[in-house]
Amino acid sequence: MILDEEARGIWLDNSHYFKEQLMTLMKPYAHEDLEGYRVSTLVNKANFDHPLAMKPLSE
């Protein structure tokens, strides 16, 4: 789930809300602000730590 800050607070402190209220948070996320990255298989190596392991999909 991807939630904004307000919805995340509601989801995590759900003891104050009814199931129906929580269910309204379960909806598709407007993904215009998400960015995709191609991730190298080198990340499978535990000791690999380099910024080149991820490249934006636009490149």
PDB file of N, CA and C in Angstrom:
ATOM      1  N   MET A   1       0.832  -1.175   0.000  1.00  0.00           N
ATOM      2  CA  MET A   1       0.000   0.000   0.000  1.00  0.00           C
ATOM      3  C   MET A   1       0.873   1.233   0.000  1.00  0.00           C
ATOM      4  N   ILE A   2       0.454   2.210  -0.752  1.00  0.00           N
ATOM      5  CA  ILE A   2       1.110   3.513  -0.758  1.00  0.00           C
ATOM      6  C   ILE A   2       0.088   4.522  -0.256  1.00  0.00           C
ATOM      7  N   LEU A   3       0.420   5.160   0.861  1.00  0.00           N
ATOM      8  CA  LEU A   3      -0.519   6.091   1.488  1.00  0.00           C
ATOM      9  C   LEU A   3       0.144   7.441   1.704  1.00  0.00           C
ATOM     10  N   ASP A   4      -0.658   8.505   1.688  1.00  0.00           N
ATOM     11  CA  ASP A   4      -0.112   9.810   2.050  1.00  0.00           C
ATOM     12  C   ASP A   4       0.056   9.850   3.572  1.00  0.00           C
ATOM     13  N   GLU A   5       0.638  10.925   4.076  1.00  0.00           N
ATOM     14  CA  GLU A   5       0.979  10.992   5.504  1.00  0.00           C
ATOM     15  C   GLU A   5      -0.250  10.852   6.406  1.00  0.00           C
ATOM     16  N   GLU A   6      -1.324  11.528   6.070  1.00  0.00           N
ATOM     17  CA  GLU A   6      -2.539  11.455   6.893  1.00  0.00           C
ATOM     18  C   GLU A   6      -3.123  10.043   6.890  1.00  0.00           C
ATOM     19  N   ALA A   7      -3.238   9.443   5.722  1.00  0.00           N
ATOM     20  CA  ALA A   7      -3.797   8.096   5.616  1.00  0.00           C
ATOM     21  C   ALA A   7      -2.903   7.074   6.311  1.00  0.00           C
ATOM     22  N   ARG A   8      -1.588   7.271   6.236  1.00  0.00           N
ATOM     23  CA  ARG A   8      -0.653   6.351   6.898  1.00  0.00           C
ATOM     24  C   ARG A   8      -0.872   6.368   8.405  1.00  0.00           C
ATOM     25  N   GLY A   9      -1.092   7.557   8.970  1.00  0.00           N
ATOM     26  CA  GLY A   9      -1.364   7.662  10.403  1.00  0.00           C
ATOM     27  C   GLY A   9      -2.630   6.934  10.803  1.00  0.00           C
ATOM     28  N   ILE A  10      -3.659   7.063   9.988  1.00  0.00           N
ATOM     29  CA  ILE A  10      -4.925   6.362  10.250  1.00  0.00           C
ATOM     30  C   ILE A  10      -4.716   4.856  10.175  1.00  0.00           C
ATOM     31  N   TRP A  11      -4.013   4.399   9.141  1.00  0.00           N
ATOM     32  CA  TRP A  11      -3.798   2.963   8.933  1.00  0.00           C
ATOM     33  C   TRP A  11      -3.006   2.355  10.091  1.00  0.00           C
ATOM     34  N   LEU A  12      -1.983   3.048  10.551  1.00  0.00           N
ATOM     35  CA  LEU A  12      -1.126   2.505  11.603  1.00  0.00           C
ATOM     36  C   LEU A  12      -1.752   2.587  12.989  1.00  0.00           C
ATOM     37  N   ASP A  13      -2.609   3.561  13.223  1.00  0.00           N
ATOM     38  CA  ASP A  13      -3.286   3.695  14.513  1.00  0.00           C
ATOM     39  C   ASP A  13      -4.764   3.375  14.312  1.00  0.00           C
ATOM     40  N   ASN A  14      -5.022   2.176  13.844  1.00  0.00           N
ATOM     41  CA  ASN A  14      -6.370   1.804  13.407  1.00  0.00           C
ATOM     42  C   ASN A  14      -7.327   1.435  14.535  1.00  0.00           C
ATOM     43  N   SER A  15      -6.898   1.510  15.776  1.00  0.00           N
ATOM     44  CA  SER A  15      -7.788   1.144  16.882  1.00  0.00           C
ATOM     45  C   SER A  15      -8.923   2.154  17.064  1.00  0.00           C
ATOM     46  N   HIS A  16      -8.783   3.337  16.477  1.00  0.00           N
ATOM     47  CA  HIS A  16      -9.794   4.387  16.623  1.00  0.00           C
ATOM     48  C   HIS A  16     -10.770   4.449  15.446  1.00  0.00           C
ATOM     49  N   TYR A  17     -10.653   3.508  14.506  1.00  0.00           N
ATOM     50  CA  TYR A  17     -11.451   3.579  13.285  1.00  0.00           C
ATOM     51  C   TYR A  17     -12.203   2.274  13.054  1.00  0.00           C
ATOM     52  N   PHE A  18     -13.319   2.383  12.372  1.00  0.00           N
ATOM     53  CA  PHE A  18     -14.092   1.206  12.001  1.00  0.00           C
ATOM     54  C   PHE A  18     -13.511   0.601  10.725  1.00  0.00           C
ATOM     55  N   LYS A  19     -13.772  -0.681  10.545  1.00  0.00           N
ATOM     56  CA  LYS A  19     -13.279  -1.399   9.367  1.00  0.00           C
ATOM     57  C   LYS A  19     -13.675  -0.677   8.080  1.00  0.00           C
ATOM     58  N   GLU A  20     -14.880  -0.168   8.012  1.00  0.00           N
ATOM     59  CA  GLU A  20     -15.357   0.506   6.800  1.00  0.00           C
ATOM     60  C   GLU A  20     -14.516   1.747   6.493  1.00  0.00           C
ATOM     61  N   GLN A  21     -14.121   2.477   7.544  1.00  0.00           N
ATOM     62  CA  GLN A  21     -13.283   3.659   7.349  1.00  0.00           C
ATOM     63  C   GLN A  21     -11.900   3.265   6.824  1.00  0.00           C
ATOM     64  N   LEU A  22     -11.366   2.187   7.364  1.00  0.00           N
ATOM     65  CA  LEU A  22     -10.050   1.724   6.923  1.00  0.00           C
ATOM     66  C   LEU A  22     -10.099   1.214   5.489  1.00  0.00           C
ATOM     67  N   MET A  23     -11.192   0.585   5.121  1.00  0.00           N
ATOM     68  CA  MET A  23     -11.327   0.051   3.767  1.00  0.00           C
ATOM     69  C   MET A  23     -11.305   1.161   2.720  1.00  0.00           C
ATOM     70  N   THR A  24     -11.728   2.373   3.081  1.00  0.00           N
ATOM     71  CA  THR A  24     -11.705   3.472   2.111  1.00  0.00           C
ATOM     72  C   THR A  24     -10.277   3.871   1.742  1.00  0.00           C
ATOM     73  N   LEU A  25      -9.304   3.481   2.562  1.00  0.00           N
ATOM     74  CA  LEU A  25      -7.902   3.782   2.261  1.00  0.00           C
ATOM     75  C   LEU A  25      -7.342   2.846   1.195  1.00  0.00           C
ATOM     76  N   MET A  26      -8.005   1.726   0.992  1.00  0.00           N
ATOM     77  CA  MET A  26      -7.529   0.721   0.040  1.00  0.00           C
ATOM     78  C   MET A  26      -8.067   1.043  -1.351  1.00  0.00           C
ATOM     79  N   LYS A  27      -7.329   1.887  -2.044  1.00  0.00           N
ATOM     80  CA  LYS A  27      -7.724   2.303  -3.386  1.00  0.00           C
ATOM     81  C   LYS A  27      -6.461   2.468  -4.223  1.00  0.00           C
ATOM     82  N   PRO A  28      -6.592   2.446  -5.525  1.00  0.00           N
ATOM     83  CA  PRO A  28      -5.403   2.637  -6.373  1.00  0.00           C
ATOM     84  C   PRO A  28      -4.735   3.976  -6.086  1.00  0.00           C
ATOM     85  N   TYR A  29      -3.422   3.969  -6.091  1.00  0.00           N
ATOM     86  CA  TYR A  29      -2.646   5.184  -5.830  1.00  0.00           C
ATOM     87  C   TYR A  29      -2.478   5.963  -7.129  1.00  0.00           C
ATOM     88  N   ALA A  30      -2.736   7.260  -7.084  1.00  0.00           N
ATOM     89  CA  ALA A  30      -2.485   8.118  -8.253  1.00  0.00           C
ATOM     90  C   ALA A  30      -0.971   8.187  -8.433  1.00  0.00           C
ATOM     91  N   HIS A  31      -0.461   7.537  -9.430  1.00  0.00           N
ATOM     92  CA  HIS A  31       0.972   7.276  -9.547  1.00  0.00           C
ATOM     93  C   HIS A  31       1.772   8.314 -10.334  1.00  0.00           C
ATOM     94  N   GLU A  32       1.234   9.489 -10.560  1.00  0.00           N
ATOM     95  CA  GLU A  32       1.956  10.495 -11.338  1.00  0.00           C
ATOM     96  C   GLU A  32       3.278  10.909 -10.692  1.00  0.00           C
ATOM     97  N   ASP A  33       3.372  10.818  -9.383  1.00  0.00           N
ATOM     98  CA  ASP A  33       4.589  11.252  -8.692  1.00  0.00           C
ATOM     99  C   ASP A  33       5.595  10.124  -8.445  1.00  0.00           C
ATOM    100  N   LEU A  34       5.313   8.922  -8.920  1.00  0.00           N
ATOM    101  CA  LEU A  34       6.239   7.804  -8.737  1.00  0.00           C
ATOM    102  C   LEU A  34       7.264   7.779  -9.866  1.00  0.00           C
ATOM    103  N   GLU A  35       8.461   7.322  -9.564  1.00  0.00           N
ATOM    104  CA  GLU A  35       9.517   7.174 -10.552  1.00  0.00           C
ATOM    105  C   GLU A  35       9.966   5.724 -10.569  1.00  0.00           C
ATOM    106  N   GLY A  36      10.215   5.189 -11.746  1.00  0.00           N
ATOM    107  CA  GLY A  36      10.691   3.817 -11.874  1.00  0.00           C
ATOM    108  C   GLY A  36      12.203   3.784 -12.056  1.00  0.00           C
ATOM    109  N   TYR A  37      12.837   2.754 -11.546  1.00  0.00           N
ATOM    110  CA  TYR A  37      14.281   2.593 -11.667  1.00  0.00           C
ATOM    111  C   TYR A  37      14.600   1.177 -12.107  1.00  0.00           C
ATOM    112  N   ARG A  38      15.530   1.079 -13.035  1.00  0.00           N
ATOM    113  CA  ARG A  38      16.064  -0.209 -13.446  1.00  0.00           C
ATOM    114  C   ARG A  38      17.130  -0.568 -12.402  1.00  0.00           C
ATOM    115  N   VAL A  39      17.047  -1.756 -11.837  1.00  0.00           N
ATOM    116  CA  VAL A  39      17.971  -2.150 -10.775  1.00  0.00           C
ATOM    117  C   VAL A  39      18.869  -3.265 -11.280  1.00  0.00           C
ATOM    118  N   SER A  40      20.163  -3.067 -11.140  1.00  0.00           N
ATOM    119  CA  SER A  40      21.150  -4.039 -11.587  1.00  0.00           C
ATOM    120  C   SER A  40      21.079  -5.311 -10.749  1.00  0.00           C
ATOM    121  N   THR A  41      21.411  -6.429 -11.356  1.00  0.00           N
ATOM    122  CA  THR A  41      21.472  -7.695 -10.608  1.00  0.00           C
ATOM    123  C   THR A  41      22.637  -7.693  -9.618  1.00  0.00           C
ATOM    124  N   LEU A  42      23.518  -6.705  -9.717  1.00  0.00           N
ATOM    125  CA  LEU A  42      24.618  -6.599  -8.752  1.00  0.00           C
ATOM    126  C   LEU A  42      24.110  -6.376  -7.334  1.00  0.00           C
ATOM    127  N   VAL A  43      22.888  -5.896  -7.183  1.00  0.00           N
ATOM    128  CA  VAL A  43      22.347  -5.687  -5.836  1.00  0.00           C
ATOM    129  C   VAL A  43      22.132  -7.007  -5.106  1.00  0.00           C
ATOM    130  N   ASN A  44      22.214  -8.118  -5.815  1.00  0.00           N
ATOM    131  CA  ASN A  44      22.095  -9.431  -5.170  1.00  0.00           C
ATOM    132  C   ASN A  44      23.328  -9.769  -4.333  1.00  0.00           C
ATOM    133  N   LYS A  45      24.407  -9.032  -4.544  1.00  0.00           N
ATOM    134  CA  LYS A  45      25.633  -9.244  -3.765  1.00  0.00           C
ATOM    135  C   LYS A  45      25.568  -8.362  -2.522  1.00  0.00           C
ATOM    136  N   ALA A  46      25.670  -8.955  -1.361  1.00  0.00           N
ATOM    137  CA  ALA A  46      25.505  -8.238  -0.092  1.00  0.00           C
ATOM    138  C   ALA A  46      26.501  -7.096   0.082  1.00  0.00           C
ATOM    139  N   ASN A  47      27.696  -7.212  -0.464  1.00  0.00           N
ATOM    140  CA  ASN A  47      28.718  -6.181  -0.254  1.00  0.00           C
ATOM    141  C   ASN A  47      28.717  -5.111  -1.346  1.00  0.00           C
ATOM    142  N   PHE A  48      27.802  -5.176  -2.299  1.00  0.00           N
ATOM    143  CA  PHE A  48      27.754  -4.183  -3.377  1.00  0.00           C
ATOM    144  C   PHE A  48      26.992  -2.952  -2.911  1.00  0.00           C
ATOM    145  N   ASP A  49      27.659  -1.795  -2.958  1.00  0.00           N
ATOM    146  CA  ASP A  49      27.040  -0.540  -2.534  1.00  0.00           C
ATOM    147  C   ASP A  49      27.529   0.566  -3.459  1.00  0.00           C
ATOM    148  N   HIS A  50      26.786   0.812  -4.512  1.00  0.00           N
ATOM    149  CA  HIS A  50      27.198   1.810  -5.487  1.00  0.00           C
ATOM    150  C   HIS A  50      25.965   2.444  -6.111  1.00  0.00           C
ATOM    151  N   PRO A  51      25.963   3.774  -6.299  1.00  0.00           N
ATOM    152  CA  PRO A  51      24.777   4.438  -6.869  1.00  0.00           C
ATOM    153  C   PRO A  51      24.454   3.990  -8.291  1.00  0.00           C
ATOM    154  N   LEU A  52      25.405   3.427  -9.015  1.00  0.00           N
ATOM    155  CA  LEU A  52      25.139   2.970 -10.376  1.00  0.00           C
ATOM    156  C   LEU A  52      24.273   1.718 -10.419  1.00  0.00           C
ATOM    157  N   ALA A  53      23.973   1.164  -9.261  1.00  0.00           N
ATOM    158  CA  ALA A  53      23.114  -0.025  -9.221  1.00  0.00           C
ATOM    159  C   ALA A  53      21.692   0.307  -9.657  1.00  0.00           C
ATOM    160  N   MET A  54      21.325   1.589  -9.588  1.00  0.00           N
ATOM    161  CA  MET A  54      19.977   2.013  -9.994  1.00  0.00           C
ATOM    162  C   MET A  54      20.091   3.112 -11.034  1.00  0.00           C
ATOM    163  N   LYS A  55      19.321   2.971 -12.110  1.00  0.00           N
ATOM    164  CA  LYS A  55      19.266   3.999 -13.140  1.00  0.00           C
ATOM    165  C   LYS A  55      17.804   4.314 -13.413  1.00  0.00           C
ATOM    166  N   PRO A  56      17.452   5.592 -13.500  1.00  0.00           N
ATOM    167  CA  PRO A  56      16.059   5.935 -13.834  1.00  0.00           C
ATOM    168  C   PRO A  56      15.653   5.303 -15.159  1.00  0.00           C
ATOM    169  N   LEU A  57      14.414   4.865 -15.277  1.00  0.00           N
ATOM    170  CA  LEU A  57      13.936   4.236 -16.501  1.00  0.00           C
ATOM    171  C   LEU A  57      14.006   5.179 -17.693  1.00  0.00           C
ATOM    172  N   SER A  58      14.020   6.479 -17.444  1.00  0.00           N
ATOM    173  CA  SER A  58      14.087   7.444 -18.538  1.00  0.00           C
ATOM    174  C   SER A  58      15.456   7.476 -19.211  1.00  0.00           C
ATOM    175  N   GLU A  59      16.457   6.868 -18.600  1.00  0.00           N
ATOM    176  CA  GLU A  59      17.810   6.839 -19.195  1.00  0.00           C
ATOM    177  C   GLU A  59      17.974   5.640 -20.088  1.00  0.00           C
TER     178      GLU A  59
END
